[in-house]
C-alpha cells in the first residue's frame, strides 16, 4: 500500500468532513462543492483499490487478504451513498450524512493500512 | 420544504416557539394510508444521520463476521457467532429505521433494545471473563474497539424513536 496515497485520502476526507460540517451547521443543503469533494474522494479511493490489487498481485500484503479486499471495495460505496443521500435530503442533514461518510472513510483507510501492515488482526 | 422545516425546528432551534402540543400534521400527509408519514419521521432529518451510521455499522459488522466465520470459525465459535448475531441485529435496525412504518418502528425498538442489552451484557462479561472471548467482538469491553459507538448508538436510536413518535403522532 502507498502510505502517501492513504495520507492524502485521510487528509481529503477530513477536509471534506469539516466542509460538510460547516454546511450542516449553517443549515444549508448539500451544494456542488460537497458533491465535488465526494467525487475527488471517490477517485482517490478507486486509485487506492487499483494500487492495492496490483500490489496484492505482486505477492505483497497481509497474510489474510479477504478482509483487506473487503475494505478496498466496501469503502468505494460510501461516497456514492453519501452523495445520493445528500441529493435526496435537501436540508442540513444532507451535509450531516456526508460528515459521517467522510469520517467513516478516514477510519476505514486507517484500518486498511493496519491490515496491510499486519498490526491488527 | 415547509414540512422539513417543521420537523427540524425543535432539533435545530429549541429557543424558537417551544410549542407544548405538536402541530397537527399537514392534510396531504394525513391522507396517506400506508404509514408513509411515520416512515418520513424516522428516516428524514436527523434520522438520516442515524440510518447512515447504522448502515456503516451493519456493513462493518456484517463483513467482519462473514470473514471470521468463513476463515477461522473453530478458533472462537462463541465470539464469532456473537459477531454474526450482532451484525444481523445492526442490519435489522438499519432497515427498520430506514423504512419507519408502524411495524418497522416496533422492529427497530426491539433490535435497538437487543443491541443495548447485548453491549452491556457482553461488555461486562468480556471484562469479567476475558478467556471466554479470545477474539474481540463488536460488543467487547462496551465496544471499545469501535470508539464506544456500539454503546452510544442504541441509546441515541431509542431516543430518536421516541422523539420522532412525538413529532408524528401514530394513529394506533
Short mmCIF file of C-alpha atoms in Angstrom, two decimals:
data_model
loop_
_atom_site.label_atom_id
_atom_site.label_comp_id
_atom_site.label_asym_id
_atom_site.label_seq_id
_atom_site.Cartn_x
_atom_site.Cartn_y
_atom_site.Cartn_z
CA UNK A 1 0.00 0.00 0.00
CA UNK A 2 1.13 3.50 -0.72
CA UNK A 3 1.37 5.40 2.52
CA UNK A 4 1.43 8.69 0.63
CA UNK A 5 -1.89 7.86 -1.01
CA UNK A 6 -3.50 6.82 2.28
CA UNK A 7 -2.30 10.02 3.92
CA UNK A 8 -3.73 12.08 1.06
CA UNK A 9 -7.06 10.23 1.28
CA UNK A 10 -7.27 10.75 5.03
CA UNK A 11 -6.47 14.45 4.65
CA UNK A 12 -9.02 14.93 1.85
CA UNK A 13 -11.75 13.05 3.72
CA UNK A 14 -11.16 15.06 6.90
CA UNK A 15 -11.22 18.33 4.95
CA UNK A 16 -14.42 17.24 3.21
CA UNK A 17 -15.89 16.31 6.60
CA UNK A 18 -15.07 19.75 8.02
CA UNK A 19 -16.53 21.49 4.98
CA UNK A 20 -19.70 19.39 5.20
CA UNK A 21 -19.92 20.12 8.92
CA UNK A 22 -19.80 23.85 8.17
CA UNK A 23 -22.66 23.42 5.70
CA UNK A 24 -24.66 21.43 8.21
CA UNK A 25 -24.13 23.96 11.00
CA UNK A 26 -25.10 26.81 8.68
CA UNK A 27 -28.31 24.93 7.89
CA UNK A 28 -27.56 24.54 4.19
CA UNK A 29 -28.40 21.59 1.99
CA UNK A 30 -25.69 19.80 0.05
CA UNK A 31 -24.08 22.01 -2.64
CA UNK A 32 -21.82 21.35 -5.63
CA UNK A 33 -18.68 21.72 -3.53
CA UNK A 34 -19.81 18.89 -1.28
CA UNK A 35 -20.53 16.81 -4.34
CA UNK A 36 -17.13 17.73 -5.80
CA UNK A 37 -15.29 16.78 -2.63
CA UNK A 38 -17.04 13.41 -2.62
CA UNK A 39 -16.10 12.91 -6.27
CA UNK A 40 -12.43 13.65 -5.53
CA UNK A 41 -12.58 11.24 -2.60
CA UNK A 42 -14.14 8.54 -4.75
CA UNK A 43 -11.44 8.92 -7.43
CA UNK A 44 -8.72 8.64 -4.77
CA UNK A 45 -10.38 5.55 -3.30
CA UNK A 46 -10.56 3.92 -6.72
CA UNK A 47 -6.86 4.68 -7.12
CA UNK A 48 -6.26 3.06 -3.73
CA UNK A 49 -8.18 -0.04 -4.76
CA UNK A 50 -6.19 -0.30 -8.00
CA UNK A 51 -2.86 0.14 -6.21
CA UNK A 52 -3.96 -2.34 -3.55
CA UNK A 53 -4.90 -5.03 -6.07
CA UNK A 54 -1.75 -4.51 -8.12
CA UNK A 55 0.36 -4.91 -5.01
CA UNK A 56 -1.61 -7.95 -3.88
CA UNK A 57 -0.96 -9.46 -7.30
CA UNK A 58 2.73 -8.75 -6.79
CA UNK A 59 2.83 -11.10 -3.81
CA UNK A 60 2.85 -8.40 -1.17
CA UNK A 61 0.35 -7.73 1.54
CA UNK A 62 -1.39 -9.24 4.52
CA UNK A 63 -1.40 -12.94 5.28
CA UNK A 64 -5.17 -12.91 5.15
CA UNK A 65 -6.27 -10.77 2.22
CA UNK A 66 -10.06 -11.31 2.48
CA UNK A 67 -10.73 -8.51 4.97
CA UNK A 68 -8.29 -6.23 3.19
CA UNK A 69 -10.04 -6.73 -0.14
CA UNK A 70 -13.38 -6.18 1.61
CA UNK A 71 -12.18 -2.83 2.87
CA UNK A 72 -10.75 -1.80 -0.51
CA UNK A 73 -14.06 -2.46 -2.24
CA UNK A 74 -16.54 -1.67 0.53
CA UNK A 75 -15.09 1.80 1.04
CA UNK A 76 -15.95 2.68 -2.58
CA UNK A 77 -19.66 2.53 -1.75
CA UNK A 78 -19.56 5.16 0.97
CA UNK A 79 -19.02 8.40 -1.00
CA UNK A 80 -21.60 7.25 -3.57
CA UNK A 81 -24.19 6.54 -0.86
CA UNK A 82 -23.45 9.87 0.80
CA UNK A 83 -23.86 11.76 -2.48
CA UNK A 84 -27.16 10.03 -3.20
CA UNK A 85 -28.41 10.79 0.25
CA UNK A 86 -27.31 14.40 0.05
CA UNK A 87 -29.39 14.78 -3.10
CA UNK A 88 -32.47 13.22 -1.51
CA UNK A 89 -32.30 15.08 1.77
CA UNK A 90 -32.39 18.75 0.86
CA UNK A 91 -31.71 20.03 4.36
CA UNK A 92 -28.80 20.44 6.75
CA UNK A 93 -28.89 16.68 7.33
CA UNK A 94 -27.61 16.05 3.81
CA UNK A 95 -24.18 17.50 4.65
CA UNK A 96 -24.61 15.84 8.06
CA UNK A 97 -24.62 12.43 6.38
CA UNK A 98 -21.56 13.50 4.35
CA UNK A 99 -19.73 14.26 7.62
CA UNK A 100 -20.44 10.71 8.82
CA UNK A 101 -19.42 9.25 5.47
CA UNK A 102 -16.12 11.15 5.31
CA UNK A 103 -15.19 10.24 8.87
CA UNK A 104 -16.02 6.60 8.12
CA UNK A 105 -13.76 6.74 5.07
CA UNK A 106 -10.92 8.16 7.17
CA UNK A 107 -11.32 5.43 9.80
CA UNK A 108 -11.56 2.72 7.15
CA UNK A 109 -8.39 3.92 5.40
CA UNK A 110 -6.55 3.77 8.74
CA UNK A 111 -7.89 0.25 9.26
CA UNK A 112 -6.90 -0.74 5.73
CA UNK A 113 -3.34 0.41 6.42
CA UNK A 114 -3.26 -1.51 9.69
CA UNK A 115 -4.43 -4.63 7.88
CA UNK A 116 -1.72 -4.14 5.27
CA UNK A 117 0.99 -3.70 7.86
CA UNK A 118 -0.38 -6.57 9.92
CA UNK A 119 -0.68 -4.53 13.10
CA UNK A 120 -4.28 -5.59 13.58
CA UNK A 121 -5.92 -8.98 13.23
CA UNK B 1 -39.79 22.04 2.17
CA UNK B 2 -42.16 23.53 4.76
CA UNK B 3 -42.63 20.09 6.20
CA UNK B 4 -38.90 19.59 6.59
CA UNK B 5 -38.56 22.83 8.47
CA UNK B 6 -41.38 21.86 10.75
CA UNK B 7 -39.61 18.59 11.52
CA UNK B 8 -36.31 20.30 12.07
CA UNK B 9 -37.50 23.19 14.18
CA UNK B 10 -37.27 21.59 17.63
CA UNK B 11 -33.92 19.98 16.87
CA UNK B 12 -32.10 22.96 15.43
CA UNK B 13 -33.54 25.86 17.39
CA UNK B 14 -35.08 24.90 20.72
CA UNK B 15 -35.47 28.58 21.64
CA UNK B 16 -37.94 29.30 18.84
CA UNK B 17 -41.54 28.58 19.75
CA UNK B 18 -41.46 25.68 22.22
CA UNK B 19 -44.96 24.57 21.38
CA UNK B 20 -46.37 22.35 24.14
CA UNK B 21 -48.61 20.43 21.77
CA UNK B 22 -47.26 19.08 18.49
CA UNK B 23 -48.64 20.87 15.48
CA UNK B 24 -51.22 18.89 13.52
CA UNK B 25 -49.78 17.09 10.52
CA UNK B 26 -50.44 18.74 7.16
CA UNK B 27 -53.51 17.33 5.39
CA UNK B 28 -51.57 15.85 2.48
CA UNK B 29 -49.51 13.73 4.86
CA UNK B 30 -52.54 12.92 6.97
CA UNK B 31 -54.23 11.40 3.97
CA UNK B 32 -51.63 8.70 3.36
CA UNK B 33 -52.73 5.21 4.24
CA UNK B 34 -49.61 3.10 4.38
CA UNK B 35 -47.83 4.78 7.26
CA UNK B 36 -45.69 6.78 4.90
CA UNK B 37 -45.72 9.79 7.19
CA UNK B 38 -44.20 7.77 10.01
CA UNK B 39 -41.58 6.48 7.63
CA UNK B 40 -40.61 10.03 6.88
CA UNK B 41 -40.43 10.67 10.60
CA UNK B 42 -37.72 8.12 11.42
CA UNK B 43 -35.92 8.47 8.11
CA UNK B 44 -35.73 12.18 7.41
CA UNK B 45 -33.79 14.97 9.06
CA UNK B 46 -31.50 13.83 11.86
CA UNK B 47 -32.84 10.33 11.29
CA UNK B 48 -30.80 10.19 8.08
CA UNK B 49 -27.68 10.62 10.14
CA UNK B 50 -28.69 7.76 12.39
CA UNK B 51 -29.54 5.49 9.47
CA UNK B 52 -26.21 6.40 7.84
CA UNK B 53 -24.21 5.49 10.94
CA UNK B 54 -26.21 2.28 11.31
CA UNK B 55 -25.60 1.42 7.67
CA UNK B 56 -21.84 1.80 8.14
CA UNK B 57 -22.01 -0.38 11.22
CA UNK B 58 -24.14 -3.01 9.58
CA UNK B 59 -21.65 -3.13 6.70
CA UNK B 60 -18.62 -3.29 9.00
CA UNK B 61 -20.04 -5.82 11.44
CA UNK B 62 -21.53 -7.98 8.68
CA UNK B 63 -18.34 -8.07 6.62
CA UNK B 64 -16.18 -8.76 9.65
CA UNK B 65 -18.41 -11.56 10.91
CA UNK B 66 -18.55 -13.09 7.44
CA UNK B 67 -14.76 -13.18 7.18
CA UNK B 68 -14.32 -14.50 10.72
CA UNK B 69 -16.79 -17.31 10.23
CA UNK B 70 -15.56 -18.20 6.76
CA UNK B 71 -11.88 -18.31 7.67
CA UNK B 72 -11.50 -19.37 11.31
CA UNK B 73 -14.79 -20.21 12.96
CA UNK B 74 -13.33 -23.01 15.08
CA UNK B 75 -10.89 -20.68 16.85
CA UNK B 76 -13.53 -18.82 18.78
CA UNK B 77 -17.02 -20.06 17.90
CA UNK B 78 -18.76 -18.11 20.67
CA UNK B 79 -17.17 -14.80 19.77
CA UNK B 80 -17.78 -15.23 16.05
CA UNK B 81 -21.34 -16.43 16.43
CA UNK B 82 -21.90 -13.38 18.59
CA UNK B 83 -20.34 -11.14 15.93
CA UNK B 84 -22.71 -12.60 13.36
CA UNK B 85 -25.68 -12.12 15.66
CA UNK B 86 -24.67 -8.51 16.30
CA UNK B 87 -24.33 -7.95 12.57
CA UNK B 88 -27.83 -9.31 11.93
CA UNK B 89 -29.24 -7.01 14.60
CA UNK B 90 -27.46 -4.00 13.09
CA UNK B 91 -28.76 -4.81 9.64
CA UNK B 92 -32.28 -5.24 11.04
CA UNK B 93 -32.06 -1.93 12.88
CA UNK B 94 -30.77 -0.14 9.77
CA UNK B 95 -33.56 -1.43 7.56
CA UNK B 96 -36.25 -0.84 10.19
CA UNK B 97 -35.11 2.73 10.85
CA UNK B 98 -34.92 3.42 7.13
CA UNK B 99 -38.42 2.08 6.48
CA UNK B 100 -40.01 3.50 9.59
CA UNK B 101 -43.59 2.27 9.19
CA UNK B 102 -45.52 1.20 12.25
CA UNK B 103 -44.24 -2.39 12.21
CA UNK B 104 -40.75 -1.20 11.35
CA UNK B 105 -40.74 1.07 14.37
CA UNK B 106 -41.56 -1.92 16.53
CA UNK B 107 -38.79 -3.96 14.90
CA UNK B 108 -36.42 -1.03 15.38
CA UNK B 109 -37.40 -0.75 19.03
CA UNK B 110 -36.75 -4.45 19.62
CA UNK B 111 -33.45 -4.57 17.76
CA UNK B 112 -32.17 -1.41 19.46
CA UNK B 113 -33.10 -2.88 22.84
CA UNK B 114 -31.28 -6.11 21.99
CA UNK B 115 -28.26 -4.05 20.99
CA UNK B 116 -28.24 -2.10 24.23
CA UNK B 117 -28.66 -5.28 26.28
CA UNK B 118 -26.01 -7.03 24.18
CA UNK B 119 -23.39 -4.34 24.54
CA UNK B 120 -23.99 -4.12 28.29
CA UNK B 121 -24.02 -7.89 28.92
CA UNK B 122 -21.17 -8.80 26.57
CA UNK B 123 -19.19 -5.76 27.67
CA UNK B 124 -19.46 -6.79 31.30
CA UNK B 125 -18.74 -10.47 30.57
CA UNK B 126 -15.72 -9.67 28.43
CA UNK B 127 -14.20 -7.73 31.31
CA UNK B 128 -15.18 -10.30 33.96
CA UNK B 129 -14.08 -13.35 31.97
CA UNK B 130 -11.71 -12.38 29.12
CA UNK B 131 -10.88 -16.05 28.44
CA UNK B 132 -14.40 -16.65 27.14
CA UNK B 133 -13.80 -14.03 24.40
CA UNK B 134 -10.41 -14.81 22.86
CA UNK B 135 -11.13 -12.61 19.86
CA UNK B 136 -12.86 -9.27 20.01
CA UNK B 137 -16.49 -8.81 19.04
CA UNK B 138 -18.22 -5.53 18.31
CA UNK B 139 -19.59 -5.54 21.83
CA UNK B 140 -16.43 -6.50 23.75
CA UNK B 141 -15.49 -4.03 26.52
CA UNK B 142 -18.59 -1.96 25.69
CA UNK B 143 -17.47 -1.53 22.09
CA UNK B 144 -14.06 -0.05 22.85
CA UNK B 145 -12.62 -1.32 19.57
CA UNK B 146 -15.21 0.83 17.78
CA UNK B 147 -14.81 4.00 19.82
CA UNK B 148 -17.69 3.03 22.15
CA UNK B 149 -20.07 3.83 19.31
CA UNK B 150 -21.91 0.49 19.83
CA UNK B 151 -22.78 1.71 23.33
CA UNK B 152 -23.89 5.18 22.27
CA UNK B 153 -25.76 4.19 19.12
CA UNK B 154 -28.71 2.25 20.63
CA UNK B 155 -29.24 4.96 23.26
CA UNK B 156 -29.37 7.66 20.57
CA UNK B 157 -31.56 5.41 18.43
CA UNK B 158 -34.08 4.74 21.19
CA UNK B 159 -34.20 8.46 21.98
CA UNK B 160 -34.77 9.23 18.30
CA UNK B 161 -37.57 6.65 18.02
CA UNK B 162 -39.26 8.30 20.99
CA UNK B 163 -38.80 11.80 19.64
CA UNK B 164 -39.96 11.04 16.11
CA UNK B 165 -43.01 9.33 17.60
CA UNK B 166 -43.87 12.54 19.43
CA UNK B 167 -43.41 14.75 16.38
CA UNK B 168 -45.52 12.44 14.21
CA UNK B 169 -48.28 11.02 16.41
CA UNK B 170 -49.18 7.50 15.34
CA UNK B 171 -52.75 6.61 14.55
CA UNK B 172 -52.96 3.41 16.56
#
